[in-house]
PDB file of C-alpha atoms in Angstrom:
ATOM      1  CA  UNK A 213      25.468   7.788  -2.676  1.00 29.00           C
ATOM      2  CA  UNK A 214      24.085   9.991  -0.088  1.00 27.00           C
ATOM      3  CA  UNK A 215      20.826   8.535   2.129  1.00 29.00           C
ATOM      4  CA  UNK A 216      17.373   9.779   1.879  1.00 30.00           C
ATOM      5  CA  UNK A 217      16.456   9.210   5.519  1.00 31.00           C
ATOM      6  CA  UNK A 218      15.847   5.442   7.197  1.00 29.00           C
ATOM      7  CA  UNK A 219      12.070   4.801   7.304  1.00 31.00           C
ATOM      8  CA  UNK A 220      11.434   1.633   9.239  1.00 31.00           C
ATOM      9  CA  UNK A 221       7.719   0.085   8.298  1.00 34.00           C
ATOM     10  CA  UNK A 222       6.800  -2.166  10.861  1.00 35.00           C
ATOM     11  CA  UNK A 223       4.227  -4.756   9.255  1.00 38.00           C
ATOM     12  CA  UNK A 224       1.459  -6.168  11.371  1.00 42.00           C
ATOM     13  CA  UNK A 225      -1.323  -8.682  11.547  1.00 42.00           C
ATOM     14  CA  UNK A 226      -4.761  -8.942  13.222  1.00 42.00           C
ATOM     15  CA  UNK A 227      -7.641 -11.012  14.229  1.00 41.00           C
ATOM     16  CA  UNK A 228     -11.229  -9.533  13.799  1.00 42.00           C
ATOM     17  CA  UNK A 229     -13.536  -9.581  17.245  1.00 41.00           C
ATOM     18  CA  UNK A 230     -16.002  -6.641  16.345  1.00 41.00           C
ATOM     19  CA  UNK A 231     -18.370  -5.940  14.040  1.00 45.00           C
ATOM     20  CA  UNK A 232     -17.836  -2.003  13.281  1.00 46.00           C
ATOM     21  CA  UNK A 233     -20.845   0.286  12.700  1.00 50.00           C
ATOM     22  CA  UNK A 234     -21.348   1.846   9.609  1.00 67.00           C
ATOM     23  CA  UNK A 235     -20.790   5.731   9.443  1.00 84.00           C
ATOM     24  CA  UNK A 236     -23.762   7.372   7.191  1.00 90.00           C
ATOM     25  CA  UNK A 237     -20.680   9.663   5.038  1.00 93.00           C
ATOM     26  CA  UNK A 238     -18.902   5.931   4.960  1.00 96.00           C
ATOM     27  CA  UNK A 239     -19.645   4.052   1.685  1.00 95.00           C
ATOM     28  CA  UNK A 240     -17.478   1.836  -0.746  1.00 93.00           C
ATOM     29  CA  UNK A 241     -14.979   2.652  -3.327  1.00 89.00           C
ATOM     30  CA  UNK A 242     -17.108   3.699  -6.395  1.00 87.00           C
ATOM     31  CA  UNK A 243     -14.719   2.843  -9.411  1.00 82.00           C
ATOM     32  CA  UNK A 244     -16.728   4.238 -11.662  1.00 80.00           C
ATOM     33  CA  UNK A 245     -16.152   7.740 -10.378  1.00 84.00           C
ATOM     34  CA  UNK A 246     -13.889   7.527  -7.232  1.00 88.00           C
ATOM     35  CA  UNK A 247     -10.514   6.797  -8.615  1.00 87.00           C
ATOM     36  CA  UNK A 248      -9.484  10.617  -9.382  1.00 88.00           C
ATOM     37  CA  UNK A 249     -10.310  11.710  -6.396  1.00 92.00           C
ATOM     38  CA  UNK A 250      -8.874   9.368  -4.587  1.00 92.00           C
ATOM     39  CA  UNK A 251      -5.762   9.472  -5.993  1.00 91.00           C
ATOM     40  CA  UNK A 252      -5.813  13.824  -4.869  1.00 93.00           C
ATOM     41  CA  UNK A 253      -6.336  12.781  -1.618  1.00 95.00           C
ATOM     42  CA  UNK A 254      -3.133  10.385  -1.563  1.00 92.00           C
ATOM     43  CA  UNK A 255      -1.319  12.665  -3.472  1.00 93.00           C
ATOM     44  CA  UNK A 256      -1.859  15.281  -0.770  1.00 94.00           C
ATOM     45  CA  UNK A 257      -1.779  13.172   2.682  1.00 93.00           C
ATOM     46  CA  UNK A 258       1.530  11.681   1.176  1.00 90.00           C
ATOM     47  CA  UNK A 259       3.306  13.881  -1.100  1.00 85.00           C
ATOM     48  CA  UNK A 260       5.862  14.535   1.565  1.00 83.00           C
ATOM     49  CA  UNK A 261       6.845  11.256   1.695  1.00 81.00           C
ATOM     50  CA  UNK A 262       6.196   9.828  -1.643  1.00 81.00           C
ATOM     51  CA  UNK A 263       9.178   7.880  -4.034  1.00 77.00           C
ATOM     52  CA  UNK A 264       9.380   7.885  -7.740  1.00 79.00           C
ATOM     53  CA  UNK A 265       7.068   4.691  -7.620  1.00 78.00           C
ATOM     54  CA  UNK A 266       4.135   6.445  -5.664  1.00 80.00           C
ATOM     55  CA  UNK A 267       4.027   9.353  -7.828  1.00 85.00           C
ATOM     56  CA  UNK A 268       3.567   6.969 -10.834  1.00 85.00           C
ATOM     57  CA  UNK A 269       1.277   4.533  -8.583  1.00 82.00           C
ATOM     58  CA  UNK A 270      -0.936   8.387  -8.094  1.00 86.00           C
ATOM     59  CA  UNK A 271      -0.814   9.279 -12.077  1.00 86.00           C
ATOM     60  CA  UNK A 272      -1.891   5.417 -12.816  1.00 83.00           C
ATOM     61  CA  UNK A 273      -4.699   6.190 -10.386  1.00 81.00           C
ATOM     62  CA  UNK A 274      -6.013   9.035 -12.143  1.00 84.00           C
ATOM     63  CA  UNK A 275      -5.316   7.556 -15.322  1.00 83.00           C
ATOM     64  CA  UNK A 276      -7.324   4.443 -14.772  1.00 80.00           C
ATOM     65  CA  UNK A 277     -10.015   6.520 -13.755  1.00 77.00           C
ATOM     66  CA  UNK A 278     -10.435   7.873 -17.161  1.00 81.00           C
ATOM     67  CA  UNK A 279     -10.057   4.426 -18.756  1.00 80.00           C
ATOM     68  CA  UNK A 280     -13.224   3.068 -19.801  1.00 80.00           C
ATOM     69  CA  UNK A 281     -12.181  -0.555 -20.710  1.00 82.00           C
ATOM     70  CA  UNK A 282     -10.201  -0.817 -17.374  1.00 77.00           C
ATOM     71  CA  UNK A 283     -12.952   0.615 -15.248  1.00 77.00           C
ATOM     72  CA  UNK A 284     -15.300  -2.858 -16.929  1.00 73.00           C
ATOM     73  CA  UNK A 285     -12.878  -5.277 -16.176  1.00 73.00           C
ATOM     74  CA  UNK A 286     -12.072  -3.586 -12.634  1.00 71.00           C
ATOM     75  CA  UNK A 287     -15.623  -4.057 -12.012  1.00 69.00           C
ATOM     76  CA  UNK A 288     -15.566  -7.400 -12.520  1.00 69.00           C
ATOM     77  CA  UNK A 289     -12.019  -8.548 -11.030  1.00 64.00           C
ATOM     78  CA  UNK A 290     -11.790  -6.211  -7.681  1.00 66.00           C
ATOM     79  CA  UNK A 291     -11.880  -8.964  -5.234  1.00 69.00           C
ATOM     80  CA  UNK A 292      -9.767 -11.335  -7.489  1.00 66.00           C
ATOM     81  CA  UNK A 293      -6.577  -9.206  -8.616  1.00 66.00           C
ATOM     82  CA  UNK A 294      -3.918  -7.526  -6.457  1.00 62.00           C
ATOM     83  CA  UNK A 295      -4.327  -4.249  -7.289  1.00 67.00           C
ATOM     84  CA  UNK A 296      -6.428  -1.404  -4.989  1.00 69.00           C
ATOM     85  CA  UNK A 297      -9.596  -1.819  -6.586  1.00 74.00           C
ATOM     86  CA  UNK A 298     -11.874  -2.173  -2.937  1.00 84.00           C
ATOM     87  CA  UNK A 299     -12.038  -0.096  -0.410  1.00 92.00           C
ATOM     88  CA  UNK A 300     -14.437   2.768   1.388  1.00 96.00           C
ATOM     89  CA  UNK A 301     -13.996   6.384   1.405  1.00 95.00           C
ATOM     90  CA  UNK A 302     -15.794   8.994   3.411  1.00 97.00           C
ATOM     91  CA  UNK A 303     -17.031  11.749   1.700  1.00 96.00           C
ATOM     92  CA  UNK A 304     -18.554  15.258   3.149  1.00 95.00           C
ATOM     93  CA  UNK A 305     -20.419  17.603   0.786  1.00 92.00           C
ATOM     94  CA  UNK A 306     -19.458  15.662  -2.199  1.00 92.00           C
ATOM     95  CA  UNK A 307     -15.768  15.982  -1.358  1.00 95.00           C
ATOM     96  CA  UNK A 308     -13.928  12.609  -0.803  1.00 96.00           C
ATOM     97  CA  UNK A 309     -11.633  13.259   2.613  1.00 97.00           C
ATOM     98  CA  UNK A 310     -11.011  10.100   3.479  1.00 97.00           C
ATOM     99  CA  UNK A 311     -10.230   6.853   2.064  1.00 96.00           C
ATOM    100  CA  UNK A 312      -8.793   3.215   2.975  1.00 96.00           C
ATOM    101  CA  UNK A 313      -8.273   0.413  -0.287  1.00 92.00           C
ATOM    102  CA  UNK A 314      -8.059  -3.538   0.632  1.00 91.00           C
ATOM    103  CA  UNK A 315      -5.756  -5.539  -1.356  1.00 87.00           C
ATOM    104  CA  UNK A 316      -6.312  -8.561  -1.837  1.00 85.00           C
ATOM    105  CA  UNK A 317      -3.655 -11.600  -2.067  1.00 82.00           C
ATOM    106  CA  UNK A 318      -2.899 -14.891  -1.677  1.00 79.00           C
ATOM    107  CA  UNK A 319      -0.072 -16.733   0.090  1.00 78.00           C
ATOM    108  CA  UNK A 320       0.718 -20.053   0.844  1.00 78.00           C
ATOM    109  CA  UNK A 321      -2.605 -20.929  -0.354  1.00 81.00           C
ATOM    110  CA  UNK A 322      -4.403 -18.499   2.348  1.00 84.00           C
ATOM    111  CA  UNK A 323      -6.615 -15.989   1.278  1.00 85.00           C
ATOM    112  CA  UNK A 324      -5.167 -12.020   2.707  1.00 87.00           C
ATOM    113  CA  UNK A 325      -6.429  -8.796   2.615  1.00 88.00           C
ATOM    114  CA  UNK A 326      -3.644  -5.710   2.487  1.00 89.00           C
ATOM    115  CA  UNK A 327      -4.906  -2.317   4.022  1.00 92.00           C
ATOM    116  CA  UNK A 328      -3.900   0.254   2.269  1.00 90.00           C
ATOM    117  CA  UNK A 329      -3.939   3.791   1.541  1.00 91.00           C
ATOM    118  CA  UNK A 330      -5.418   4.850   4.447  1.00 95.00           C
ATOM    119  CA  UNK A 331      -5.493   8.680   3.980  1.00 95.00           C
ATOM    120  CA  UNK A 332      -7.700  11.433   6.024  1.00 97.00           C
ATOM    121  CA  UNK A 333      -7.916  15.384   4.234  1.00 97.00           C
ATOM    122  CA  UNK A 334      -5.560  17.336   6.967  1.00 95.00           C
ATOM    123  CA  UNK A 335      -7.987  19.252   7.515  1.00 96.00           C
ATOM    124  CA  UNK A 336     -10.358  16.800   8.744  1.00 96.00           C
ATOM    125  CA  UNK A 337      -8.338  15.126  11.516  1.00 94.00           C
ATOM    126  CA  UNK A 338      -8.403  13.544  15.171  1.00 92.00           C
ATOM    127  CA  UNK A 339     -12.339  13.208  14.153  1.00 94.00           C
ATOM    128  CA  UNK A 340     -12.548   9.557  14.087  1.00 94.00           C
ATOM    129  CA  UNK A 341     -12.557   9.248  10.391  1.00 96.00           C
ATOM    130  CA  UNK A 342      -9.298   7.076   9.711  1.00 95.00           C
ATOM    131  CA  UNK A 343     -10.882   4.650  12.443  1.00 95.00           C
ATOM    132  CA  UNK A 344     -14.153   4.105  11.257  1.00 95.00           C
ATOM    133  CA  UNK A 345     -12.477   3.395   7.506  1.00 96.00           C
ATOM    134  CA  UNK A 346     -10.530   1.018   9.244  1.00 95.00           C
ATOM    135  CA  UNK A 347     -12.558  -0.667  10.968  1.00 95.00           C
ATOM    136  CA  UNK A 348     -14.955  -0.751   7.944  1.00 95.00           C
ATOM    137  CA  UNK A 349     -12.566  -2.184   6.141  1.00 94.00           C
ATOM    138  CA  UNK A 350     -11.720  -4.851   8.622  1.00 93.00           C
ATOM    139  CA  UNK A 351     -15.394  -6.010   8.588  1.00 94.00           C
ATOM    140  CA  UNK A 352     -15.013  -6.193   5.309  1.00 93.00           C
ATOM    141  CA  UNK A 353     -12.762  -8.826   5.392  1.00 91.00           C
ATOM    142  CA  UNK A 354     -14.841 -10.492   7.958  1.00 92.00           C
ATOM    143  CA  UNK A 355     -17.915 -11.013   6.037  1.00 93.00           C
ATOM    144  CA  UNK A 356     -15.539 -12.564   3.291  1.00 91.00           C
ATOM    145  CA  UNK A 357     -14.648 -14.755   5.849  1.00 91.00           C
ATOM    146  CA  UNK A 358     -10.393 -13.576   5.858  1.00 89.00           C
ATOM    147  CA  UNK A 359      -8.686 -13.237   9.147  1.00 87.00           C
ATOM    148  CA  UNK A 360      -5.498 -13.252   7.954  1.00 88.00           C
ATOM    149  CA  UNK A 361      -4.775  -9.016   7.828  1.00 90.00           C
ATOM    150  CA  UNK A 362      -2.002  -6.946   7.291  1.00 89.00           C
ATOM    151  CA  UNK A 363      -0.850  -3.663   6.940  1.00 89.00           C
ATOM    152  CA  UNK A 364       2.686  -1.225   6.202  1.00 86.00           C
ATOM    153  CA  UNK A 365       2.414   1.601   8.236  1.00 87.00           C
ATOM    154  CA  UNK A 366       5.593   4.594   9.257  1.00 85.00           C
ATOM    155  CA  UNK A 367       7.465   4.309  12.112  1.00 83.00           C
ATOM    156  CA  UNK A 368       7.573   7.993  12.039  1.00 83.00           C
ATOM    157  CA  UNK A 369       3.745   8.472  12.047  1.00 87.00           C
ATOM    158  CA  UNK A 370       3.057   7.393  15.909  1.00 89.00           C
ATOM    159  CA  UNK A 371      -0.750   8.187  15.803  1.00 90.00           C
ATOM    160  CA  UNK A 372      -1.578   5.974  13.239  1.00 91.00           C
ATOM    161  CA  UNK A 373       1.061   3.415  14.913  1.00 90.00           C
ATOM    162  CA  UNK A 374      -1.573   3.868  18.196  1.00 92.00           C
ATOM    163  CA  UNK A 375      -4.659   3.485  16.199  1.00 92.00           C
ATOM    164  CA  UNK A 376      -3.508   0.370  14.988  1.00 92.00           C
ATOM    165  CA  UNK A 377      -2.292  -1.150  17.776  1.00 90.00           C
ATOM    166  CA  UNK A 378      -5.237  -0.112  20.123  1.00 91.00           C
ATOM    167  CA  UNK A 379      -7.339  -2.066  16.723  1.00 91.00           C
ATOM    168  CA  UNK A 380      -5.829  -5.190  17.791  1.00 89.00           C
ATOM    169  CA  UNK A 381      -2.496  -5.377  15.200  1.00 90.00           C
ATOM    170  CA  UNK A 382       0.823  -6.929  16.227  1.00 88.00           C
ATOM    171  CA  UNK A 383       3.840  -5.670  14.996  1.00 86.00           C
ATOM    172  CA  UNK A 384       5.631  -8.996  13.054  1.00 82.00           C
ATOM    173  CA  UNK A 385       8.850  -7.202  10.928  1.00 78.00           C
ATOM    174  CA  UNK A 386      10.204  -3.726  10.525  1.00 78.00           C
ATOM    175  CA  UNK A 387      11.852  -2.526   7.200  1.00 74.00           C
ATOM    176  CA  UNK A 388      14.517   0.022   6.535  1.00 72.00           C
ATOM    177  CA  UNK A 389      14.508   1.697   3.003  1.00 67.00           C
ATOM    178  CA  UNK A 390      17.324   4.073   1.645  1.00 66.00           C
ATOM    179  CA  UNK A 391      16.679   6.117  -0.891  1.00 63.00           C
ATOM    180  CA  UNK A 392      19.790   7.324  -3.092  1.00 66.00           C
ATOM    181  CA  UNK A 393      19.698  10.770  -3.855  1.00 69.00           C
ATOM    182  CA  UNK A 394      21.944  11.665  -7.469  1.00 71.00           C
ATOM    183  CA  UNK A 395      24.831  13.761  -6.538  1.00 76.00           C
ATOM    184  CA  UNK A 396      24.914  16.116  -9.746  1.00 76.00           C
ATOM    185  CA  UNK A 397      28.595  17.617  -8.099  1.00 80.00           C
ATOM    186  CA  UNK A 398      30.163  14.015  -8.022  1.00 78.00           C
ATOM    187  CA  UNK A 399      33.691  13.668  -9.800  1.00 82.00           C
ATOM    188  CA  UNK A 400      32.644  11.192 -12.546  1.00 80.00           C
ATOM    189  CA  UNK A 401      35.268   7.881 -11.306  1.00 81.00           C
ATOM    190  CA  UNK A 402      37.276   6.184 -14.360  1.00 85.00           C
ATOM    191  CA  UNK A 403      37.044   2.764 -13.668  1.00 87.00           C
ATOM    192  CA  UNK A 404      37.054  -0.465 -15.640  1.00 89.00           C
ATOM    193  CA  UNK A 405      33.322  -1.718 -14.515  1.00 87.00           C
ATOM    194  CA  UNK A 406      31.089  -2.135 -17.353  1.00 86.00           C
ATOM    195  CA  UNK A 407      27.199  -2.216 -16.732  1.00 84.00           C
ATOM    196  CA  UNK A 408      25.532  -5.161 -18.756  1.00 86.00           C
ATOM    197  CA  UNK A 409      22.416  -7.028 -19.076  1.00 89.00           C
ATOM    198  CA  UNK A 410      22.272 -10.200 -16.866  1.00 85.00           C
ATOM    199  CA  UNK A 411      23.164 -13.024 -18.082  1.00 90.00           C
ATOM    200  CA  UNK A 412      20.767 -16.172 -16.949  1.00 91.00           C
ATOM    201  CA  UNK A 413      23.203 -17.930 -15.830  1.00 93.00           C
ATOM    202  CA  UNK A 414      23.910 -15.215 -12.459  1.00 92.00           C
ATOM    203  CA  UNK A 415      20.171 -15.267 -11.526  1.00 90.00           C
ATOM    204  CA  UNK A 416      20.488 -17.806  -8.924  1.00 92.00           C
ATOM    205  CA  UNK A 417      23.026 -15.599  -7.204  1.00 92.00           C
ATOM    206  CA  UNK A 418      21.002 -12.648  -7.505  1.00 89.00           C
ATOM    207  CA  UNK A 419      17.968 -14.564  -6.210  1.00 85.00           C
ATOM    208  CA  UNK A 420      20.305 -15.258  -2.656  1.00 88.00           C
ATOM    209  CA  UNK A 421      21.231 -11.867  -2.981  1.00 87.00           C
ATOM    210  CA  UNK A 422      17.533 -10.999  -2.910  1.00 81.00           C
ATOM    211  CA  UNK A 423      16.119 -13.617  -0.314  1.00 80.00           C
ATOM    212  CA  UNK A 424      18.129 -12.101   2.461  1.00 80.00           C
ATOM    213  CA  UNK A 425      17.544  -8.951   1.476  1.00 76.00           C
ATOM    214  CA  UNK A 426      14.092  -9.382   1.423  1.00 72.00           C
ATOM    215  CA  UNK A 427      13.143 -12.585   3.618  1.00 68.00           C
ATOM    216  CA  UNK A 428       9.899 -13.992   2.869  1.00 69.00           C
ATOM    217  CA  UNK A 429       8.001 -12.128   5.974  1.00 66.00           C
ATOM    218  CA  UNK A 430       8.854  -8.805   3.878  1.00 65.00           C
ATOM    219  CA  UNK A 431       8.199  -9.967   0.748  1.00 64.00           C
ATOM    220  CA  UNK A 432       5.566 -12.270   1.114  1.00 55.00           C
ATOM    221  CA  UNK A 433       3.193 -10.585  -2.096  1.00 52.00           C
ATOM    222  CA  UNK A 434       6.054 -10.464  -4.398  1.00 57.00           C
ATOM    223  CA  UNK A 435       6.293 -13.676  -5.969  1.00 53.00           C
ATOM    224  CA  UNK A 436       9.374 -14.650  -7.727  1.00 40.00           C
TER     225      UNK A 436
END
């Protein structure tokens, strides 16, 4: 298995002080008519660095914006599901450049809002704009009353490490992912293994195997 490069995400938390002004090409997430957009703008800021699971997380996007019966319900369940249905964009000229989702969850019984997504037109950078989305989006969360804040965020992308930090975030865990890339030139190995369902009686083992892989600080929104 050859490696795909050792991304480290640190994961941080914050408590709102400031109320943040609101930017006149600032508004919220439309569902209705946002969600293709949006998921361009991702798809662009990102595509450099996007898995297997992003590119289908950026086709669900676009998908869902064409989905009449999920754009009702979305309407009705955005601050009540976890799934990127909140959030503010800024748009220019009837373009969407920027955009930041919230996601909400719950854990331990405490209400938590994810930001996510946060994602600036590269040709529309170092103007303030991924700031002022953030910041919305944090006030956000203050006027529903959650203090409890978090975010994933590149160890290889060192400005938007500094904009979060100078917004008040601490840094609480870091994350290494690998990424196996199929060899197409590997020998194929004749060995005895044989690759089977699991059996019930192994997922306790597997569930250790997965609890220090993932300790609860990482995985805290993906309940077991």
């Amino acid at each position: 298995i050859s490696t795909h490069g050792a991304i480290i995400y640190p994961m941080t938390s914050i408590t709102l002080t400031a109320r943040a002004d609101t930017h006149p090409n600032l508004r919220p997430l439309s569902i209705m008519r946002d969600l293709p957009a949006v998921a361009d703008l991702i798809e662009l800021c990102f595509s450099g660095t996007m898995d297997s699971e992003g590119k289908r997380y950026v086709q669900e996007m676009r998908r869902a914006g064409r989905d009449n019966s999920f754009i009702k319900w979305a309407n009705r369940a955005a601050e009540t599901t976890s799934l990127p249905l909140t959030g503010y964009i800024w748009e220019e000229n009837g373009d969407i450049i920027g955009n930041a989702s919230l996601v909400p969850f719950r854990r331990n019984k405490q209400r938590i809002y994810l930001i996510a997504n946060v994602a600036v037109h590269p040709s529309h950078r170092r103007k303030g704009i991924a700031r002022a989305l953030t910041e919305r989006a944090l006030q956000h969360a203050h006027e529903k009353k959650v203090t409890n804040i978090w975010l994933h965020v590149r160890a290889d992308n060192p400005e938007a490490v500094d904009l979060y930090t100078k917004l008040g975030f601490t840094e609480r865990a870091q994350r290494t992912s690998w990424q196996a890339v199929t060899d197409r030139h590997a020998p194929i190995l004749e060995t005895d293994f044989a690759i089977t369902n699991r059996h019930p009686l192994f997922w306790q083992t597997q569930l250790k195997w997965l609890s220090r892989l993932y300790p609860d600080q990482l995985a805290w929104h993906r309940d077991l």
